[in-house]
Short mmCIF file of C-alpha atoms and ligand atoms in Angstrom, two decimals:
data_model
loop_
_atom_site.label_atom_id
_atom_site.label_comp_id
_atom_site.label_asym_id
_atom_site.label_seq_id
_atom_site.Cartn_x
_atom_site.Cartn_y
_atom_site.Cartn_z
CA MET Q 1 0.82 102.06 -75.95
CA SER Q 2 3.66 100.51 -77.28
CA ALA Q 3 5.91 100.86 -74.19
CA GLN Q 4 2.74 98.89 -72.79
CA ARG Q 5 2.69 96.49 -75.17
CA GLU Q 6 6.98 96.27 -74.69
CA MET Q 7 6.19 95.76 -70.90
CA LYS Q 8 3.48 92.85 -71.55
CA GLU Q 9 5.91 91.22 -74.14
CA LYS Q 10 8.78 91.53 -71.53
CA ASN Q 11 6.61 90.34 -68.75
CA PRO Q 12 8.93 87.39 -67.01
CA TRP Q 13 5.68 85.72 -66.02
CA HIS Q 14 4.50 85.39 -69.61
CA THR Q 15 7.65 83.34 -70.12
CA PRO Q 16 7.08 79.57 -71.25
CA VAL Q 17 9.29 78.74 -68.63
CA THR Q 18 6.96 80.23 -66.03
CA ILE Q 19 3.71 79.21 -67.45
CA ILE Q 20 4.78 75.05 -67.55
CA ILE Q 21 5.91 75.76 -63.76
CA THR Q 22 2.87 77.50 -62.84
CA VAL Q 23 0.37 74.61 -65.08
CA ILE Q 24 2.61 71.95 -63.47
CA GLY Q 25 2.38 73.32 -59.58
CA VAL Q 26 -1.48 73.70 -59.91
CA ILE Q 27 -1.74 70.17 -61.77
CA ALA Q 28 0.66 69.06 -58.78
CA ILE Q 29 -1.60 70.34 -56.12
CA VAL Q 30 -4.80 69.22 -57.91
CA ALA Q 31 -3.44 65.75 -57.66
CA LEU Q 32 -2.30 65.77 -54.39
CA VAL Q 33 -5.78 67.05 -52.95
CA THR Q 34 -7.59 64.15 -55.09
CA VAL Q 35 -4.98 61.35 -53.94
CA ALA Q 36 -5.68 62.56 -50.30
CA VAL Q 37 -9.66 62.83 -50.96
CA VAL Q 38 -10.06 59.89 -52.70
CA GLN Q 39 -7.53 57.88 -50.39
CA ASN Q 40 -9.12 58.96 -47.38
CA ARG Q 41 -12.68 58.94 -48.37
CA PRO Q 42 -14.98 56.85 -46.65
CA LEU Q 43 -15.79 53.58 -48.33
CA PRO Q 44 -19.49 53.29 -49.50
CA GLN Q 45 -20.89 52.43 -46.46
CA LYS Q 46 -21.03 48.61 -45.93
CA TYR Q 47 -22.74 46.94 -43.16
CA LYS Q 48 -21.90 42.82 -41.51
CA TYR Q 49 -24.39 41.33 -39.67
CA GLY Q 50 -25.05 38.94 -36.42
CA ILE Q 51 -28.08 37.03 -35.67
CA VAL Q 52 -29.07 35.82 -31.98
CA LEU Q 53 -32.22 33.58 -31.14
CA ASP Q 54 -33.35 34.19 -27.61
CA ALA Q 55 -35.26 30.86 -26.65
CA GLY Q 56 -36.54 32.09 -23.57
CA SER Q 57 -39.22 29.94 -21.45
CA SER Q 58 -42.48 31.48 -23.04
CA HIS Q 59 -41.14 31.84 -26.48
CA THR Q 60 -38.27 32.17 -29.11
CA ALA Q 61 -37.28 35.73 -30.93
CA LEU Q 62 -34.81 36.31 -33.89
CA TYR Q 63 -33.07 39.30 -33.32
CA ILE Q 64 -30.69 40.66 -36.38
CA TYR Q 65 -27.82 43.32 -35.83
CA GLU Q 66 -25.98 45.43 -38.07
CA TRP Q 67 -23.36 47.30 -37.88
CA PRO Q 68 -20.76 49.28 -40.20
CA ALA Q 69 -18.40 46.95 -41.26
CA GLU Q 70 -14.85 48.72 -41.87
CA LYS Q 71 -15.75 49.94 -38.07
CA ASP Q 72 -16.26 46.12 -36.21
CA ASN Q 73 -13.59 46.64 -33.68
CA ASN Q 74 -14.18 49.55 -32.05
CA THR Q 75 -16.32 52.79 -33.04
CA GLY Q 76 -19.16 51.21 -34.98
CA ARG Q 77 -22.25 50.95 -33.26
CA VAL Q 78 -24.05 47.86 -33.43
CA GLU Q 79 -28.09 48.07 -33.70
CA GLN Q 80 -31.09 46.09 -33.98
CA LYS Q 81 -32.40 45.95 -37.30
CA HIS Q 82 -35.14 43.48 -37.22
CA SER Q 83 -36.78 41.08 -34.70
CA CYS Q 84 -39.41 38.19 -35.66
CA LYS Q 85 -41.37 36.31 -32.58
CA VAL Q 86 -41.01 32.59 -33.41
CA ASP Q 87 -45.21 31.39 -33.41
CA GLY Q 88 -45.63 28.68 -30.27
CA PRO Q 89 -44.17 28.48 -27.26
CA GLY Q 90 -40.45 28.29 -25.91
CA ILE Q 91 -38.25 25.35 -26.91
CA SER Q 92 -38.66 23.88 -23.75
CA SER Q 93 -42.67 22.94 -24.43
CA TYR Q 94 -41.17 20.55 -26.81
CA ALA Q 95 -39.53 18.07 -25.00
CA SER Q 96 -41.73 15.52 -25.86
CA ALA Q 97 -41.43 16.26 -29.60
CA PRO Q 98 -38.30 17.89 -30.33
CA LEU Q 99 -38.35 17.92 -34.00
CA LYS Q 100 -40.80 20.53 -33.55
CA ALA Q 101 -38.82 22.63 -31.75
CA GLY Q 102 -36.33 22.83 -34.46
CA GLN Q 103 -39.14 23.32 -37.08
CA SER Q 104 -40.54 26.02 -35.40
CA LEU Q 105 -37.91 28.49 -36.22
CA ARG Q 106 -38.10 28.00 -39.85
CA GLU Q 107 -40.09 30.65 -40.77
CA CYS Q 108 -38.11 33.24 -38.62
CA MET Q 109 -34.89 31.97 -40.35
CA GLN Q 110 -36.39 32.08 -43.54
CA LYS Q 111 -37.24 36.04 -43.05
CA ALA Q 112 -33.55 36.44 -41.95
CA GLU Q 113 -32.23 34.61 -45.01
CA LYS Q 114 -34.50 37.97 -46.89
CA TRP Q 115 -33.35 40.62 -44.46
CA VAL Q 116 -29.38 39.87 -44.58
CA PRO Q 117 -27.99 40.54 -47.82
CA SER Q 118 -26.76 37.06 -49.45
CA LYS Q 119 -23.59 38.07 -50.17
CA ARG Q 120 -23.09 38.69 -46.52
CA HIS Q 121 -24.87 34.99 -45.34
CA HIS Q 122 -22.01 32.64 -44.93
CA GLU Q 123 -20.05 35.14 -42.59
CA THR Q 124 -22.81 36.03 -40.63
CA PRO Q 125 -23.01 34.49 -37.25
CA LEU Q 126 -25.77 32.89 -35.64
CA TYR Q 127 -26.21 32.06 -32.06
CA LEU Q 128 -28.71 30.56 -30.27
CA GLY Q 129 -28.59 30.84 -26.67
CA ALA Q 130 -31.42 29.35 -24.11
CA THR Q 131 -32.35 30.47 -20.42
CA ALA Q 132 -34.81 29.34 -17.96
CA GLY Q 133 -37.39 26.85 -19.55
CA MET Q 134 -34.29 24.69 -20.67
CA ARG Q 135 -32.63 24.95 -17.67
CA LEU Q 136 -35.31 23.70 -15.66
CA LEU Q 137 -35.60 20.81 -18.85
CA ASN Q 138 -32.16 20.06 -17.80
CA MET Q 139 -32.59 19.83 -14.75
CA VAL Q 140 -35.54 17.24 -14.60
CA ASP Q 141 -34.95 15.44 -18.00
CA SER Q 142 -30.94 16.03 -19.48
CA VAL Q 143 -31.71 13.79 -22.39
CA ALA Q 144 -34.75 15.65 -23.68
CA SER Q 145 -33.10 18.83 -23.11
CA GLU Q 146 -30.27 17.22 -25.53
CA ASP Q 147 -32.63 16.01 -27.54
CA VAL Q 148 -34.18 19.64 -28.13
CA PHE Q 149 -30.69 21.06 -28.66
CA GLN Q 150 -30.38 18.23 -31.35
CA ALA Q 151 -33.30 19.10 -33.28
CA VAL Q 152 -32.43 22.78 -33.23
CA LYS Q 153 -28.61 22.57 -33.86
CA GLU Q 154 -30.21 20.29 -37.51
CA ALA Q 155 -32.93 23.18 -38.45
CA LEU Q 156 -30.59 26.03 -38.12
CA GLN Q 157 -27.62 24.51 -39.88
CA LYS Q 158 -29.82 23.98 -43.16
CA PHE Q 159 -29.53 27.62 -43.22
CA PRO Q 160 -26.49 29.47 -45.10
CA PHE Q 161 -25.47 31.38 -41.76
CA SER Q 162 -22.48 30.65 -40.00
CA TYR Q 163 -23.92 28.83 -37.23
CA GLN Q 164 -22.21 29.44 -34.27
CA GLY Q 165 -23.74 27.09 -31.60
CA ALA Q 166 -26.94 26.71 -29.11
CA ARG Q 167 -26.51 26.56 -25.40
CA ILE Q 168 -28.04 27.22 -22.09
CA LEU Q 169 -26.77 30.65 -20.47
CA SER Q 170 -25.96 30.58 -17.20
CA GLY Q 171 -28.37 33.21 -15.03
CA GLN Q 172 -25.06 34.62 -14.73
CA GLU Q 173 -24.27 34.90 -17.79
CA GLU Q 174 -28.05 36.25 -19.07
CA GLY Q 175 -27.70 38.90 -15.94
CA ALA Q 176 -24.33 40.19 -17.02
CA PHE Q 177 -25.24 40.38 -20.70
CA GLY Q 178 -28.46 41.84 -20.16
CA TRP Q 179 -26.47 44.66 -18.35
CA VAL Q 180 -23.83 44.89 -20.81
CA THR Q 181 -26.64 45.42 -23.56
CA VAL Q 182 -28.49 48.51 -21.88
CA ASN Q 183 -24.90 50.45 -20.58
CA TYR Q 184 -23.94 49.89 -24.69
CA LEU Q 185 -26.81 51.03 -26.11
CA ASP Q 186 -27.09 53.92 -23.68
CA GLU Q 187 -23.43 54.57 -24.48
CA ARG Q 188 -22.56 54.83 -20.84
CA LEU Q 189 -19.52 51.99 -21.23
CA LYS Q 190 -17.80 53.87 -24.27
CA GLN Q 191 -17.68 57.38 -22.36
CA GLY Q 192 -16.94 55.95 -18.89
CA LEU Q 193 -20.37 57.24 -17.40
CA GLU Q 194 -21.92 55.69 -14.31
CA THR Q 195 -23.27 52.24 -15.09
CA THR Q 196 -27.39 51.46 -15.12
CA GLY Q 197 -28.56 48.52 -13.51
CA ALA Q 198 -30.60 45.54 -15.38
CA LEU Q 199 -33.69 44.06 -14.30
CA ASP Q 200 -35.22 41.62 -16.43
CA LEU Q 201 -38.35 39.65 -15.68
CA GLY Q 202 -38.82 36.45 -17.94
CA GLY Q 203 -41.39 33.48 -17.48
CA ALA Q 204 -39.42 31.19 -15.05
CA SER Q 205 -36.17 33.68 -13.98
CA THR Q 206 -35.55 36.95 -12.93
CA GLN Q 207 -31.91 38.84 -12.98
CA ILE Q 208 -30.98 41.51 -11.23
CA SER Q 209 -27.91 43.50 -12.58
CA PHE Q 210 -25.29 46.19 -10.91
CA VAL Q 211 -22.41 47.88 -10.26
CA SER Q 212 -22.27 49.17 -6.43
CA ASP Q 213 -19.44 50.78 -5.07
CA ASN Q 214 -19.28 49.48 -1.63
CA TYR Q 215 -19.19 45.61 -3.58
CA ASP Q 216 -15.89 44.33 -4.49
CA GLY Q 217 -17.02 40.49 -5.36
CA SER Q 218 -15.43 39.46 -1.94
CA GLU Q 219 -18.37 38.74 0.06
CA SER Q 220 -20.48 36.54 -2.61
CA PRO Q 221 -17.80 35.48 -5.33
CA ASN Q 222 -20.99 33.55 -7.37
CA ASN Q 223 -22.43 36.80 -8.06
CA SER Q 224 -19.38 38.88 -8.91
CA VAL Q 225 -18.44 39.48 -12.84
CA ASN Q 226 -15.42 41.33 -13.78
CA PHE Q 227 -15.52 43.51 -17.16
CA ARG Q 228 -13.03 45.45 -18.52
CA LEU Q 229 -14.52 47.66 -21.47
CA TYR Q 230 -13.12 50.38 -23.53
CA GLY Q 231 -10.47 50.96 -20.86
CA ASN Q 232 -12.80 50.71 -17.54
CA ASP Q 233 -12.81 47.98 -14.82
CA TYR Q 234 -16.48 47.29 -13.61
CA ASN Q 235 -17.03 44.87 -10.70
CA LEU Q 236 -20.78 43.65 -11.42
CA TYR Q 237 -23.00 42.40 -8.94
CA THR Q 238 -25.70 40.08 -10.58
CA HIS Q 239 -27.82 37.00 -9.83
CA SER Q 240 -30.49 35.03 -11.76
CA PHE Q 241 -33.39 33.75 -9.60
CA LEU Q 242 -34.53 30.22 -10.94
CA CYS Q 243 -38.26 30.06 -10.56
CA TYR Q 244 -39.03 33.79 -9.80
CA GLY Q 245 -39.98 34.63 -13.47
CA LYS Q 246 -43.25 35.76 -13.36
CA ASP Q 247 -44.96 32.51 -14.80
CA GLN Q 248 -42.90 30.54 -12.26
CA ALA Q 249 -43.59 32.82 -9.58
CA HIS Q 250 -47.62 32.41 -10.29
CA ARG Q 251 -47.17 28.38 -10.11
CA LEU Q 252 -45.06 28.84 -6.41
CA LYS Q 253 -47.91 30.84 -5.40
CA LEU Q 254 -50.72 28.42 -6.43
CA ALA Q 255 -49.10 25.95 -5.39
CA HIS Q 256 -48.51 27.52 -2.00
CA GLN Q 257 -52.41 28.44 -2.31
CA THR Q 258 -53.60 24.65 -3.11
CA GLN Q 259 -51.65 23.40 0.37
CA SER Q 260 -54.89 24.53 2.46
CA GLY Q 261 -57.12 23.07 1.00
CA PRO Q 262 -56.70 21.32 -2.18
CA ASN Q 263 -60.43 21.39 -3.85
CA ALA Q 264 -61.06 25.36 -4.39
CA VAL Q 265 -58.53 28.38 -4.00
CA ALA Q 266 -60.37 31.77 -3.73
CA ASP Q 267 -57.43 33.83 -5.06
CA PRO Q 268 -57.56 37.26 -4.16
CA CYS Q 269 -54.75 37.85 -7.07
CA SER Q 270 -58.12 36.98 -9.74
CA HIS Q 271 -60.57 39.45 -10.53
CA PRO Q 272 -63.96 38.69 -8.61
CA GLY Q 273 -66.35 36.61 -11.06
CA TYR Q 274 -63.12 34.93 -12.41
CA ASN Q 275 -63.99 31.06 -12.33
CA ALA Q 276 -61.99 28.18 -14.22
CA THR Q 277 -61.05 24.40 -13.29
CA LYS Q 278 -57.11 24.00 -13.68
CA LYS Q 279 -55.70 20.71 -13.70
CA TYR Q 280 -53.23 19.72 -10.97
CA SER Q 281 -50.70 17.58 -13.05
CA VAL Q 282 -50.36 20.65 -15.38
CA LEU Q 283 -49.80 23.10 -11.94
CA TYR Q 284 -47.11 21.14 -10.86
CA ASP Q 285 -45.52 19.90 -13.84
CA SER Q 286 -42.53 21.84 -13.17
CA PRO Q 287 -39.34 21.51 -11.15
CA CYS Q 288 -40.00 24.55 -9.08
CA VAL Q 289 -42.98 22.79 -7.37
CA SER Q 290 -43.20 19.42 -8.06
CA ASP Q 291 -42.17 18.51 -4.78
CA ARG Q 292 -44.79 20.25 -3.07
CA LYS Q 293 -47.88 18.59 -4.54
CA PRO Q 294 -50.15 17.74 -1.72
CA GLN Q 295 -50.49 13.98 -0.92
CA GLY Q 296 -53.99 12.16 -2.39
CA ALA Q 297 -54.69 15.36 -4.21
CA PRO Q 298 -57.69 15.98 -6.74
CA ALA Q 299 -56.74 15.92 -10.47
CA THR Q 300 -58.58 19.03 -10.28
CA PHE Q 301 -59.34 22.59 -8.37
CA HIS Q 302 -61.55 25.37 -8.88
CA HIS Q 303 -59.73 28.97 -8.82
CA THR Q 304 -61.96 31.52 -8.44
CA GLY Q 305 -61.23 35.02 -8.05
CA THR Q 306 -62.03 37.81 -5.05
CA GLY Q 307 -59.67 40.38 -6.35
CA ASN Q 308 -58.22 42.00 -2.81
CA LEU Q 309 -55.00 43.60 -3.66
CA GLN Q 310 -53.63 43.88 -0.05
CA GLN Q 311 -54.41 40.43 0.27
CA CYS Q 312 -52.70 39.67 -2.73
CA GLN Q 313 -49.89 41.32 -1.80
CA GLU Q 314 -49.60 38.33 1.20
CA VAL Q 315 -50.05 35.71 -0.82
CA VAL Q 316 -47.47 36.70 -3.03
CA ARG Q 317 -45.04 37.64 -0.09
CA ASN Q 318 -45.21 33.74 0.72
CA VAL Q 319 -43.42 32.73 -2.44
CA PHE Q 320 -40.44 34.44 -1.00
CA ASN Q 321 -37.93 33.39 2.18
CA PHE Q 322 -37.09 36.30 4.16
CA THR Q 323 -35.69 34.62 6.91
CA ASP Q 324 -32.26 33.44 6.89
CA CYS Q 325 -29.06 35.62 5.79
CA LYS Q 326 -25.96 35.02 6.25
CA TYR Q 327 -24.55 38.01 4.70
CA SER Q 328 -24.35 41.47 5.40
CA HIS Q 329 -27.17 42.21 3.31
CA CYS Q 330 -29.87 39.73 1.57
CA SER Q 331 -32.42 40.23 -1.12
CA PHE Q 332 -34.82 36.89 -0.62
CA ASN Q 333 -34.18 33.28 -0.18
CA GLY Q 334 -30.56 34.24 1.89
CA VAL Q 335 -29.60 35.47 -1.70
CA PHE Q 336 -26.56 38.09 -1.47
CA GLN Q 337 -27.11 41.21 -2.20
CA PRO Q 338 -25.00 44.64 -2.22
CA ILE Q 339 -26.50 48.39 -1.33
CA LEU Q 340 -28.76 48.96 -4.51
CA GLN Q 341 -27.45 51.93 -6.21
CA GLY Q 342 -27.96 53.97 -9.21
CA GLY Q 343 -30.61 53.83 -11.90
CA PHE Q 344 -32.15 50.85 -13.50
CA GLY Q 345 -33.61 49.36 -16.29
CA ALA Q 346 -36.27 47.38 -16.16
CA PHE Q 347 -37.19 45.12 -19.28
CA SER Q 348 -39.09 42.24 -20.90
CA ALA Q 349 -41.81 41.43 -18.64
CA TYR Q 350 -41.32 44.00 -16.16
CA TYR Q 351 -42.22 46.64 -19.40
CA PHE Q 352 -45.11 44.28 -20.69
CA VAL Q 353 -46.82 44.10 -17.45
CA MET Q 354 -46.35 47.70 -16.48
CA ASP Q 355 -47.03 48.99 -19.82
CA PHE Q 356 -50.48 47.01 -19.93
CA LEU Q 357 -51.48 48.44 -16.57
CA ASN Q 358 -50.34 51.53 -17.88
CA LEU Q 359 -48.01 51.99 -15.08
CA THR Q 360 -44.35 52.39 -16.38
CA ASP Q 361 -44.30 55.94 -15.08
CA THR Q 362 -41.97 55.80 -12.00
CA THR Q 363 -42.42 59.45 -11.17
CA VAL Q 364 -45.98 58.39 -9.88
CA PRO Q 365 -45.75 58.04 -6.16
CA LEU Q 366 -45.30 53.96 -5.10
CA GLU Q 367 -48.23 54.53 -3.30
CA ALA Q 368 -50.57 56.04 -6.08
CA VAL Q 369 -49.13 52.98 -8.27
CA LYS Q 370 -50.95 50.80 -5.35
CA GLU Q 371 -53.82 52.49 -5.43
CA GLN Q 372 -54.65 52.39 -9.10
CA LEU Q 373 -53.39 48.21 -9.14
CA LYS Q 374 -55.80 47.91 -6.29
CA ALA Q 375 -58.92 49.70 -8.36
CA TYR Q 376 -57.73 47.09 -11.36
CA CYS Q 377 -57.66 44.17 -9.15
CA ALA Q 378 -61.06 44.62 -7.73
CA THR Q 379 -62.53 45.05 -11.56
CA PRO Q 380 -65.16 42.28 -12.13
CA TRP Q 381 -63.62 39.75 -14.57
CA ASP Q 382 -66.27 40.21 -17.07
CA GLN Q 383 -65.64 43.99 -17.47
CA ILE Q 384 -62.15 43.38 -18.03
CA VAL Q 385 -62.76 40.81 -20.74
CA GLN Q 386 -64.86 43.20 -22.35
CA GLN Q 387 -62.20 45.75 -22.13
CA HIS Q 388 -59.79 43.99 -23.93
CA PRO Q 389 -61.66 41.72 -26.57
CA LYS Q 390 -58.29 41.11 -28.15
CA ALA Q 391 -56.33 39.51 -25.38
CA LYS Q 392 -55.59 35.94 -24.73
CA LEU Q 393 -57.77 34.67 -21.44
CA LYS Q 394 -54.95 33.21 -20.04
CA TYR Q 395 -52.41 36.79 -19.77
CA LEU Q 396 -55.29 38.48 -19.02
CA ALA Q 397 -56.17 36.55 -15.94
CA GLU Q 398 -52.84 37.21 -14.34
CA TYR Q 399 -52.09 40.97 -15.16
CA CYS Q 400 -53.24 41.56 -11.30
CA PHE Q 401 -50.68 39.08 -10.03
CA SER Q 402 -48.14 40.21 -12.83
CA GLY Q 403 -48.76 43.27 -11.36
CA THR Q 404 -48.35 42.41 -7.67
CA TYR Q 405 -45.25 40.08 -8.24
CA ILE Q 406 -43.41 42.80 -9.59
CA LEU Q 407 -44.59 45.44 -7.34
CA SER Q 408 -43.50 43.36 -3.90
CA LEU Q 409 -39.92 41.66 -6.03
CA LEU Q 410 -39.10 45.33 -6.55
CA THR Q 411 -39.65 46.40 -2.77
CA GLU Q 412 -39.81 43.14 -0.55
CA GLY Q 413 -37.34 41.63 -2.65
CA TYR Q 414 -34.90 43.88 -4.01
CA ASN Q 415 -35.54 46.50 -1.35
CA PHE Q 416 -36.55 49.59 -3.66
CA THR Q 417 -38.15 52.03 -1.17
CA SER Q 418 -40.89 54.38 -2.19
CA VAL Q 419 -38.12 56.83 -2.62
CA THR Q 420 -35.98 54.88 -5.19
CA TYR Q 421 -38.66 53.59 -6.59
CA SER Q 422 -38.18 56.23 -8.78
CA ASP Q 423 -34.73 55.20 -9.87
CA ILE Q 424 -36.22 52.27 -11.72
CA LYS Q 425 -37.51 53.18 -15.77
CA PHE Q 426 -39.54 50.48 -17.35
CA ILE Q 427 -38.02 50.26 -20.71
CA GLU Q 428 -38.72 48.17 -23.82
CA LYS Q 429 -35.98 49.44 -26.15
CA ILE Q 430 -33.52 51.60 -26.34
CA LYS Q 431 -32.61 53.75 -29.69
CA GLY Q 432 -34.79 50.88 -31.11
CA SER Q 433 -32.88 48.02 -30.08
CA ASP Q 434 -34.43 45.83 -27.88
CA ALA Q 435 -33.21 45.81 -23.89
CA GLY Q 436 -32.53 41.61 -23.20
CA TRP Q 437 -29.32 39.81 -22.79
CA THR Q 438 -29.08 38.92 -26.52
CA LEU Q 439 -26.86 42.01 -27.95
CA GLY Q 440 -24.45 41.95 -24.94
CA TYR Q 441 -24.24 37.90 -25.46
CA MET Q 442 -23.06 38.94 -29.71
CA LEU Q 443 -20.74 41.94 -28.45
CA ASN Q 444 -19.10 39.97 -26.10
CA LEU Q 445 -18.53 36.79 -28.50
CA THR Q 446 -17.88 38.41 -31.66
CA ASN Q 447 -15.55 40.69 -29.19
CA MET Q 448 -16.73 43.83 -30.68
CA ILE Q 449 -16.39 45.52 -27.04
CA PRO Q 450 -12.54 46.52 -26.73
CA ALA Q 451 -10.90 45.92 -22.96
CA GLU Q 452 -8.91 49.29 -24.11
CA ALA Q 453 -10.36 52.26 -25.46
CA PRO Q 454 -10.04 52.94 -29.18
CA ASP Q 455 -7.73 55.35 -30.77
CA PHE Q 456 -9.28 57.61 -32.84
CA PRO Q 457 -8.03 58.99 -36.12
CA PRO Q 458 -6.55 62.64 -34.61
CA LEU Q 459 -8.59 64.54 -37.31
CA PRO Q 460 -11.90 63.83 -39.19
CA HIS Q 461 -11.77 62.92 -43.13
CA ALA Q 462 -12.88 66.74 -43.74
CA GLY Q 463 -10.18 68.47 -41.36
CA TYR Q 464 -7.44 66.29 -43.10
CA VAL Q 465 -8.51 67.08 -46.63
CA SER Q 466 -8.39 70.78 -45.34
CA ILE Q 467 -5.18 70.61 -43.92
CA VAL Q 468 -4.09 69.06 -46.67
CA THR Q 469 -5.29 71.65 -49.33
CA ILE Q 470 -3.85 74.71 -47.22
CA ILE Q 471 -0.52 72.91 -47.00
CA ALA Q 472 -0.08 72.19 -50.69
CA VAL Q 473 -1.25 75.81 -51.57
CA LEU Q 474 1.23 77.14 -49.12
CA ILE Q 475 4.03 74.79 -50.25
CA PHE Q 476 2.95 76.28 -54.09
CA ILE Q 477 3.40 79.87 -52.61
CA LEU Q 478 6.77 79.13 -50.91
CA PHE Q 479 7.49 77.88 -54.47
CA LEU Q 480 6.45 80.86 -56.55
CA PHE Q 481 8.46 83.10 -54.27
CA SER Q 482 11.73 80.73 -54.92
CA LEU Q 483 11.21 82.06 -58.15
CA ARG Q 484 11.87 85.58 -57.09
CA PRO Q 485 15.20 86.09 -59.17
CA LEU Q 486 12.72 86.74 -62.07
CA TRP Q 487 10.30 89.20 -59.74
CA PRO Q 488 12.91 92.27 -59.88
CA ARG Q 489 12.74 92.86 -63.34
CA CYS Q 490 9.09 92.77 -63.05
CA SER Q 491 8.63 94.91 -60.63
CA LYS Q 492 11.42 98.00 -61.95
CA GLN Q 493 9.04 97.70 -65.30
CA GLN Q 494 6.03 98.34 -63.55
CA GLN Q 495 8.48 101.17 -61.51
CA ILE Q 496 9.12 102.69 -64.93
CA VAL Q 497 5.53 102.76 -66.55
N1 LIG C 501 -45.92 40.79 -25.74
C1 LIG C 501 -45.55 39.83 -24.33
C2 LIG C 501 -44.35 39.27 -24.67
C3 LIG C 501 -43.89 38.11 -23.39
N2 LIG C 501 -44.39 38.71 -22.20
C4 LIG C 501 -44.14 37.72 -21.20
O1 LIG C 501 -42.83 37.81 -20.84
C5 LIG C 501 -42.13 36.83 -20.43
C6 LIG C 501 -40.80 36.47 -21.24
O2 LIG C 501 -40.39 35.28 -20.68
P1 LIG C 501 -38.90 34.23 -21.06
O3 LIG C 501 -39.52 33.58 -22.18
O4 LIG C 501 -38.02 35.55 -22.14
O5 LIG C 501 -38.63 33.98 -20.34
P2 LIG C 501 -36.73 33.70 -19.39
O6 LIG C 501 -36.89 32.20 -20.04
O7 LIG C 501 -36.39 34.81 -19.85
O8 LIG C 501 -37.54 32.90 -18.26
C7 LIG C 501 -43.02 35.97 -20.00
O9 LIG C 501 -43.67 35.87 -18.90
C8 LIG C 501 -43.79 36.48 -21.27
O10 LIG C 501 -45.59 35.59 -21.14
C9 LIG C 501 -45.40 39.08 -21.92
O11 LIG C 501 -45.87 39.41 -20.64
N3 LIG C 501 -45.76 40.07 -22.75
CA1 LIG C 502 -36.15 36.17 -21.27
#
């Protein structure tokens, strides 16, 4: 007992010096690890926002995007957080009452004020981009187009966001930014994967954009857009067909049909039993068709339906010109198009129409799709109205045409075949964000897609903290070893026991 007590008393680890050193060592390790953890802890998640208004020909929609505040330059994912559909028609429809164009945006803008946290308001960029509706208005009446923009600008500047301007996008921009959106959301750009083409069908124009290996941009430089994104170069083919959105294409078709007999149109693209009286002044009130108005046409014409897909396809074919092509390959109207390559995402009206018709599944053979559409077109109008009591008659009357037009545009216009038809996917959203040009437009204007691949931290946070801890413990053990001069006494005493 006494020997044990003596040993305990003489144990060098129990001397005040070693106890103090040990305590200091432990405190140092705790301090080191705490500093490492606190210094490198991810900040509480804060977000930044951006707002884009898509002023389309048929309507305006507002999109709010959100991304983590500390990562806006490279790794943070930008996502659509909210969207708001503006009531009423597109801003180009307010040519004779421009102030109403501004007023129409108010409701969605007030919602945006609530959705974006108020302390972020002043730094949230706000963009408005107008597409084919304003392109057409600008062509026929540039003063009216300016007045609409002035009214829209004044209305938007009343809100506390950072207003960045309202302008008409070129068709090239519209096509290219749609492609950026689709490939950004699919994370194909960041990972350097093969990209997906983008097919956008609007009311007044339609866009096709894709990367093709055998296209270097030299054959038709106007259709070429070059991007360097995340360290990869992309040579994108893009084309926008003005007047080939589904609403203007419908006018082109009707205008063509009224050429032969101006009093009545028996339309194979309308359902049997459909019957309406339409005004010539309304039909020809667009630069897409205004030069075709028949001389001495009456004020109105009777529009009736016969519901025959095959004849509808023939009428629809007439809106395309396949005769002149001065390039190696063309789509239609003498426009160059390289050979199709890869998958395609088809969005906006492509999706809305095909979804309504239950035809979004492209694994269904094209012939079967046509059979289904044939049956739909042949369905009597009163039955169609009965089956869709809530749908607007104006839209309901056009789905047979729209479906036929989409198939014709894809197969005869762009040269998709019954084999490559399944390369197309009809999509509305990707991971919760709408497919469309708005996200790509904002990513571009805020420089949110870097040209070079971002530098990632070599270790994730948890790995970093673990390594710091292990090294600290090792240093401490080494330190204890450095106190070895004290050890032999201890071991000798243990041997004595
Ligand atoms: N729920 C919806 C929304 C839009 N749409 C159609 O989708 C098209 C959208 O075109 P848009 O207003 O973006 O026109 P652009 O300026 O892009 O040519 C219009 O033809 C609308 O009628 C639809 O069919 N169903
Ligand atoms: Ca559009």
